[in-house]
């Protein structure tokens, strides 16, 4: 029998619990990526002498595989006295990895702001904090929502890498079910369908958010 419906329904609750772990890792990882990416982009512009250092750091992170970064945080940091549990190490690695990509998206958004806006802020003697908070960021965010949303979906699809350090997310749970029952078709297929469904839902929500922000910008 290629597909056993009874077995598929039997493992759904187990996969459902694992799906919660996957969603948690995705949301926490993206929060880290979005906030840290914003900080890197703002500091890069507000403190010019840090530009070269941040550029090198961003390229280093983007140019090395995410899996290596996960292994580094989980296996190497304990050598320096920093011990992280598997879930925390995985979420931090994903968040830092995608923060490098998000920082470039933010930077592109900031570069798109007309130079007159910056000059006006300087003429009014506004602080860098006030300039970014009240003038630059509110204008820069709406156009880059689709790009940030793409990285959210990409980050979500990277969570199976956490199975490499034994985080019991969807993929790891599916592999365990398969190894215990010698049936891989059902768990792997269900996991694939879950990722497909969540990716489509996320894309729809991102389009809706983009539309809301665009309407507010046009008012």
Short mmCIF file of the C-alpha atoms (twelve columns), coordinates in Angstrom:
data_MODEL
# 
_entry.id   MODEL 
# 
loop_
_atom_site.group_PDB 
_atom_site.id 
_atom_site.type_symbol 
_atom_site.label_atom_id 
_atom_site.label_alt_id 
_atom_site.label_comp_id 
_atom_site.label_asym_id 
_atom_site.label_seq_id 
_atom_site.Cartn_x 
_atom_site.Cartn_y 
_atom_site.Cartn_z 
_atom_site.pdbx_PDB_model_num 
ATOM 1   C CA . UNK A 1   0.000  0.000  0.000  1 
ATOM 2   C CA . UNK A 2   1.515  3.309  -1.105 1 
ATOM 3   C CA . UNK A 3   -0.751 5.492  1.058  1 
ATOM 4   C CA . UNK A 4   -2.488 4.527  4.307  1 
ATOM 5   C CA . UNK A 5   -5.170 7.015  5.303  1 
ATOM 6   C CA . UNK A 6   -5.591 5.492  8.772  1 
ATOM 7   C CA . UNK A 7   -1.868 5.896  9.447  1 
ATOM 8   C CA . UNK A 8   -1.901 9.443  8.057  1 
ATOM 9   C CA . UNK A 9   -4.707 10.478 10.434 1 
ATOM 10  C CA . UNK A 10  -2.981 8.683  13.306 1 
ATOM 11  C CA . UNK A 11  0.215  10.734 12.970 1 
ATOM 12  C CA . UNK A 12  -1.523 14.085 12.384 1 
ATOM 13  C CA . UNK A 13  -1.615 15.040 16.119 1 
ATOM 14  C CA . UNK A 14  2.111  14.312 16.457 1 
ATOM 15  C CA . UNK A 15  2.913  16.378 13.380 1 
ATOM 16  C CA . UNK A 16  0.574  19.096 14.657 1 
ATOM 17  C CA . UNK A 17  2.625  19.457 17.852 1 
ATOM 18  C CA . UNK A 18  5.796  19.596 15.791 1 
ATOM 19  C CA . UNK A 19  4.206  22.227 13.552 1 
ATOM 20  C CA . UNK A 20  3.849  24.489 16.593 1 
ATOM 21  C CA . UNK A 21  7.613  24.249 17.156 1 
ATOM 22  C CA . UNK A 22  8.222  25.086 13.489 1 
ATOM 23  C CA . UNK A 23  5.928  28.115 13.622 1 
ATOM 24  C CA . UNK A 24  7.528  29.314 16.868 1 
ATOM 25  C CA . UNK A 25  11.006 29.014 15.357 1 
ATOM 26  C CA . UNK A 26  9.848  30.899 12.258 1 
ATOM 27  C CA . UNK A 27  8.242  33.788 14.120 1 
ATOM 28  C CA . UNK A 28  11.034 34.190 16.669 1 
ATOM 29  C CA . UNK A 29  13.689 33.902 13.972 1 
ATOM 30  C CA . UNK A 30  11.984 36.507 11.801 1 
ATOM 31  C CA . UNK A 31  11.545 38.927 14.708 1 
ATOM 32  C CA . UNK A 32  15.290 38.686 15.343 1 
ATOM 33  C CA . UNK A 33  16.040 39.075 11.632 1 
ATOM 34  C CA . UNK A 34  13.742 42.080 11.153 1 
ATOM 35  C CA . UNK A 35  14.905 43.965 14.250 1 
ATOM 36  C CA . UNK A 36  18.609 43.166 13.966 1 
ATOM 37  C CA . UNK A 37  18.541 43.895 10.239 1 
ATOM 38  C CA . UNK A 38  16.969 47.286 10.933 1 
ATOM 39  C CA . UNK A 39  19.592 48.075 13.571 1 
ATOM 40  C CA . UNK A 40  22.434 47.150 11.197 1 
ATOM 41  C CA . UNK A 41  20.980 49.304 8.412  1 
ATOM 42  C CA . UNK A 42  20.382 52.317 10.659 1 
ATOM 43  C CA . UNK A 43  23.814 52.150 12.298 1 
ATOM 44  C CA . UNK A 44  25.443 51.752 8.894  1 
ATOM 45  C CA . UNK A 45  23.943 55.079 7.782  1 
ATOM 46  C CA . UNK A 46  23.858 57.004 11.065 1 
ATOM 47  C CA . UNK A 47  27.418 56.091 12.075 1 
ATOM 48  C CA . UNK A 48  29.406 56.240 8.814  1 
ATOM 49  C CA . UNK A 49  32.659 54.893 10.251 1 
ATOM 50  C CA . UNK A 50  30.920 51.555 10.990 1 
ATOM 51  C CA . UNK A 51  29.914 51.109 7.337  1 
ATOM 52  C CA . UNK A 52  32.911 49.035 6.274  1 
ATOM 53  C CA . UNK A 53  32.753 46.790 9.351  1 
ATOM 54  C CA . UNK A 54  29.033 46.130 8.951  1 
ATOM 55  C CA . UNK A 55  29.451 45.497 5.213  1 
ATOM 56  C CA . UNK A 56  32.115 42.857 5.897  1 
ATOM 57  C CA . UNK A 57  29.961 41.263 8.623  1 
ATOM 58  C CA . UNK A 58  26.896 41.147 6.376  1 
ATOM 59  C CA . UNK A 59  28.840 39.608 3.484  1 
ATOM 60  C CA . UNK A 60  30.437 37.053 5.816  1 
ATOM 61  C CA . UNK A 61  27.046 35.940 7.111  1 
ATOM 62  C CA . UNK A 62  25.398 35.887 3.679  1 
ATOM 63  C CA . UNK A 63  28.301 34.024 2.071  1 
ATOM 64  C CA . UNK A 64  28.428 31.107 4.511  1 
ATOM 65  C CA . UNK A 65  25.819 28.315 4.682  1 
ATOM 66  C CA . UNK A 66  23.116 28.608 7.322  1 
ATOM 67  C CA . UNK A 67  23.782 25.038 8.435  1 
ATOM 68  C CA . UNK A 68  27.393 25.913 9.305  1 
ATOM 69  C CA . UNK A 69  26.183 28.873 11.350 1 
ATOM 70  C CA . UNK A 70  23.728 26.619 13.216 1 
ATOM 71  C CA . UNK A 71  26.522 24.149 13.983 1 
ATOM 72  C CA . UNK A 72  28.819 26.980 15.073 1 
ATOM 73  C CA . UNK A 73  26.346 28.344 17.630 1 
ATOM 74  C CA . UNK A 74  25.421 24.907 18.935 1 
ATOM 75  C CA . UNK A 75  28.743 23.050 18.910 1 
ATOM 76  C CA . UNK A 76  31.481 25.716 18.918 1 
ATOM 77  C CA . UNK A 77  30.177 28.383 21.312 1 
ATOM 78  C CA . UNK A 78  30.207 25.938 24.285 1 
ATOM 79  C CA . UNK A 79  34.005 25.822 23.858 1 
ATOM 80  C CA . UNK A 80  33.976 29.515 24.859 1 
ATOM 81  C CA . UNK A 81  31.611 28.968 27.772 1 
ATOM 82  C CA . UNK A 82  28.394 29.917 25.951 1 
ATOM 83  C CA . UNK A 83  25.995 26.970 26.067 1 
ATOM 84  C CA . UNK A 84  22.707 27.227 24.201 1 
ATOM 85  C CA . UNK A 85  19.952 24.650 23.943 1 
ATOM 86  C CA . UNK A 86  19.215 23.340 20.472 1 
ATOM 87  C CA . UNK A 87  16.075 25.422 19.892 1 
ATOM 88  C CA . UNK A 88  17.690 28.680 21.022 1 
ATOM 89  C CA . UNK A 89  20.831 28.072 18.964 1 
ATOM 90  C CA . UNK A 90  18.769 27.261 15.888 1 
ATOM 91  C CA . UNK A 91  16.489 30.282 16.198 1 
ATOM 92  C CA . UNK A 92  19.447 32.632 16.806 1 
ATOM 93  C CA . UNK A 93  21.316 31.225 13.808 1 
ATOM 94  C CA . UNK A 94  18.307 31.637 11.513 1 
ATOM 95  C CA . UNK A 95  17.617 35.112 12.869 1 
ATOM 96  C CA . UNK A 96  21.191 36.326 12.461 1 
ATOM 97  C CA . UNK A 97  21.497 34.773 9.011  1 
ATOM 98  C CA . UNK A 98  18.384 36.481 7.678  1 
ATOM 99  C CA . UNK A 99  19.186 39.730 9.508  1 
ATOM 100 C CA . UNK A 100 22.055 40.126 7.049  1 
ATOM 101 C CA . UNK A 101 19.619 39.887 4.136  1 
ATOM 102 C CA . UNK A 102 17.017 42.111 5.802  1 
ATOM 103 C CA . UNK A 103 19.640 44.801 6.488  1 
ATOM 104 C CA . UNK A 104 20.255 45.103 2.752  1 
ATOM 105 C CA . UNK A 105 16.515 45.386 2.123  1 
ATOM 106 C CA . UNK A 106 16.245 48.169 4.713  1 
ATOM 107 C CA . UNK A 107 19.284 49.900 3.231  1 
ATOM 108 C CA . UNK A 108 17.664 49.857 -0.205 1 
ATOM 109 C CA . UNK A 109 14.513 51.349 1.337  1 
ATOM 110 C CA . UNK A 110 16.505 54.117 3.006  1 
ATOM 111 C CA . UNK A 111 18.392 54.870 -0.196 1 
ATOM 112 C CA . UNK A 112 15.062 55.292 -1.960 1 
ATOM 113 C CA . UNK A 113 14.122 58.221 0.283  1 
ATOM 114 C CA . UNK A 114 14.660 61.517 -1.533 1 
ATOM 115 C CA . UNK A 115 17.786 63.332 -0.405 1 
ATOM 116 C CA . UNK A 116 15.694 66.405 0.329  1 
ATOM 117 C CA . UNK A 117 14.091 64.563 3.256  1 
ATOM 118 C CA . UNK A 118 17.495 64.045 4.876  1 
ATOM 119 C CA . UNK A 119 18.540 67.635 4.210  1 
ATOM 120 C CA . UNK A 120 15.303 68.978 5.682  1 
ATOM 121 C CA . UNK A 121 15.857 66.952 8.853  1 
ATOM 122 C CA . UNK A 122 19.382 68.381 9.162  1 
ATOM 123 C CA . UNK A 123 18.095 71.913 8.542  1 
ATOM 124 C CA . UNK A 124 15.537 71.455 11.338 1 
ATOM 125 C CA . UNK A 125 18.338 70.225 13.619 1 
ATOM 126 C CA . UNK A 126 16.586 66.913 14.246 1 
ATOM 127 C CA . UNK A 127 18.553 64.182 15.959 1 
ATOM 128 C CA . UNK A 128 19.433 61.012 14.041 1 
ATOM 129 C CA . UNK A 129 16.987 59.058 16.217 1 
ATOM 130 C CA . UNK A 130 14.106 61.456 15.472 1 
ATOM 131 C CA . UNK A 131 14.991 61.588 11.782 1 
ATOM 132 C CA . UNK A 132 14.843 57.818 11.380 1 
ATOM 133 C CA . UNK A 133 11.873 57.260 13.720 1 
ATOM 134 C CA . UNK A 134 9.547  59.980 12.458 1 
ATOM 135 C CA . UNK A 135 10.649 60.649 8.873  1 
ATOM 136 C CA . UNK A 136 12.742 57.957 7.215  1 
ATOM 137 C CA . UNK A 137 11.489 54.619 8.560  1 
ATOM 138 C CA . UNK A 138 7.727  55.334 8.103  1 
ATOM 139 C CA . UNK A 139 8.377  56.134 4.430  1 
ATOM 140 C CA . UNK A 140 10.906 53.369 3.803  1 
ATOM 141 C CA . UNK A 141 9.000  50.402 5.239  1 
ATOM 142 C CA . UNK A 142 5.875  50.118 3.005  1 
ATOM 143 C CA . UNK A 143 7.765  49.649 -0.306 1 
ATOM 144 C CA . UNK A 144 10.010 46.928 1.151  1 
ATOM 145 C CA . UNK A 145 7.264  44.835 2.768  1 
ATOM 146 C CA . UNK A 146 7.150  42.382 -0.207 1 
ATOM 147 C CA . UNK A 147 10.911 41.779 0.020  1 
ATOM 148 C CA . UNK A 148 10.750 41.254 3.790  1 
ATOM 149 C CA . UNK A 149 7.788  38.940 3.262  1 
ATOM 150 C CA . UNK A 150 9.774  36.870 0.790  1 
ATOM 151 C CA . UNK A 151 12.476 36.422 3.410  1 
ATOM 152 C CA . UNK A 152 9.844  35.387 5.966  1 
ATOM 153 C CA . UNK A 153 8.670  32.603 3.655  1 
ATOM 154 C CA . UNK A 154 12.272 31.627 2.851  1 
ATOM 155 C CA . UNK A 155 13.120 31.542 6.567  1 
ATOM 156 C CA . UNK A 156 10.077 29.348 7.218  1 
ATOM 157 C CA . UNK A 157 11.280 26.847 4.616  1 
ATOM 158 C CA . UNK A 158 14.753 26.791 6.204  1 
ATOM 159 C CA . UNK A 159 13.477 25.527 9.571  1 
ATOM 160 C CA . UNK A 160 13.995 21.840 8.613  1 
ATOM 161 C CA . UNK A 161 17.724 22.557 9.005  1 
ATOM 162 C CA . UNK A 162 17.090 22.674 12.749 1 
ATOM 163 C CA . UNK A 163 16.642 18.903 12.627 1 
ATOM 164 C CA . UNK A 164 20.434 18.704 12.223 1 
ATOM 165 C CA . UNK A 165 20.792 19.655 15.907 1 
ATOM 166 C CA . UNK A 166 17.850 17.490 17.013 1 
ATOM 167 C CA . UNK A 167 15.181 20.191 17.306 1 
ATOM 168 C CA . UNK A 168 11.875 18.336 17.139 1 
ATOM 169 C CA . UNK A 169 10.346 20.454 14.407 1 
ATOM 170 C CA . UNK A 170 8.245  19.047 11.570 1 
ATOM 171 C CA . UNK A 171 10.976 17.471 9.488  1 
ATOM 172 C CA . UNK A 172 12.743 15.834 12.414 1 
ATOM 173 C CA . UNK A 173 9.452  14.469 13.712 1 
ATOM 174 C CA . UNK A 174 8.570  13.097 10.270 1 
ATOM 175 C CA . UNK A 175 11.947 11.357 10.052 1 
ATOM 176 C CA . UNK A 176 11.485 9.830  13.499 1 
ATOM 177 C CA . UNK A 177 8.016  8.561  12.587 1 
ATOM 178 C CA . UNK A 178 9.412  7.086  9.371  1 
ATOM 179 C CA . UNK A 179 12.322 5.373  11.107 1 
ATOM 180 C CA . UNK A 180 10.029 3.867  13.744 1 
ATOM 181 C CA . UNK A 181 7.283  2.681  11.382 1 
ATOM 182 C CA . UNK A 182 9.242  2.221  8.130  1 
ATOM 183 C CA . UNK A 183 6.598  4.365  6.438  1 
ATOM 184 C CA . UNK A 184 7.962  7.618  5.064  1 
ATOM 185 C CA . UNK A 185 5.384  8.431  2.389  1 
ATOM 186 C CA . UNK A 186 2.692  9.724  4.712  1 
ATOM 187 C CA . UNK A 187 4.767  11.824 7.156  1 
ATOM 188 C CA . UNK A 188 6.983  13.390 4.482  1 
ATOM 189 C CA . UNK A 189 3.999  14.143 2.239  1 
ATOM 190 C CA . UNK A 190 2.026  15.702 5.092  1 
ATOM 191 C CA . UNK A 191 5.004  17.855 6.060  1 
ATOM 192 C CA . UNK A 192 5.367  19.008 2.459  1 
ATOM 193 C CA . UNK A 193 1.667  19.896 2.294  1 
ATOM 194 C CA . UNK A 194 1.933  21.816 5.553  1 
ATOM 195 C CA . UNK A 195 4.854  23.881 4.255  1 
ATOM 196 C CA . UNK A 196 2.993  24.529 1.014  1 
ATOM 197 C CA . UNK A 197 -0.182 25.627 2.816  1 
ATOM 198 C CA . UNK A 198 1.658  27.878 5.275  1 
ATOM 199 C CA . UNK A 199 3.741  29.459 2.510  1 
ATOM 200 C CA . UNK A 200 0.598  30.268 0.498  1 
ATOM 201 C CA . UNK A 201 -1.145 31.696 3.560  1 
ATOM 202 C CA . UNK A 202 1.911  33.785 4.443  1 
ATOM 203 C CA . UNK A 203 2.159  35.125 0.890  1 
ATOM 204 C CA . UNK A 204 -1.536 36.106 0.959  1 
ATOM 205 C CA . UNK A 205 -1.142 37.874 4.311  1 
ATOM 206 C CA . UNK A 206 1.916  39.743 3.049  1 
ATOM 207 C CA . UNK A 207 0.006  40.936 -0.027 1 
ATOM 208 C CA . UNK A 208 -2.835 42.098 2.220  1 
ATOM 209 C CA . UNK A 209 -0.431 43.963 4.501  1 
ATOM 210 C CA . UNK A 210 1.229  45.565 1.493  1 
ATOM 211 C CA . UNK A 211 -2.141 46.757 0.247  1 
ATOM 212 C CA . UNK A 212 -3.066 48.246 3.632  1 
ATOM 213 C CA . UNK A 213 0.263  50.084 3.919  1 
ATOM 214 C CA . UNK A 214 0.015  51.401 0.357  1 
ATOM 215 C CA . UNK A 215 -3.487 52.764 0.993  1 
ATOM 216 C CA . UNK A 216 -2.311 54.520 4.144  1 
ATOM 217 C CA . UNK A 217 0.680  55.973 2.296  1 
ATOM 218 C CA . UNK A 218 -1.564 57.386 -0.446 1 
ATOM 219 C CA . UNK A 219 -3.807 59.227 2.033  1 
# 
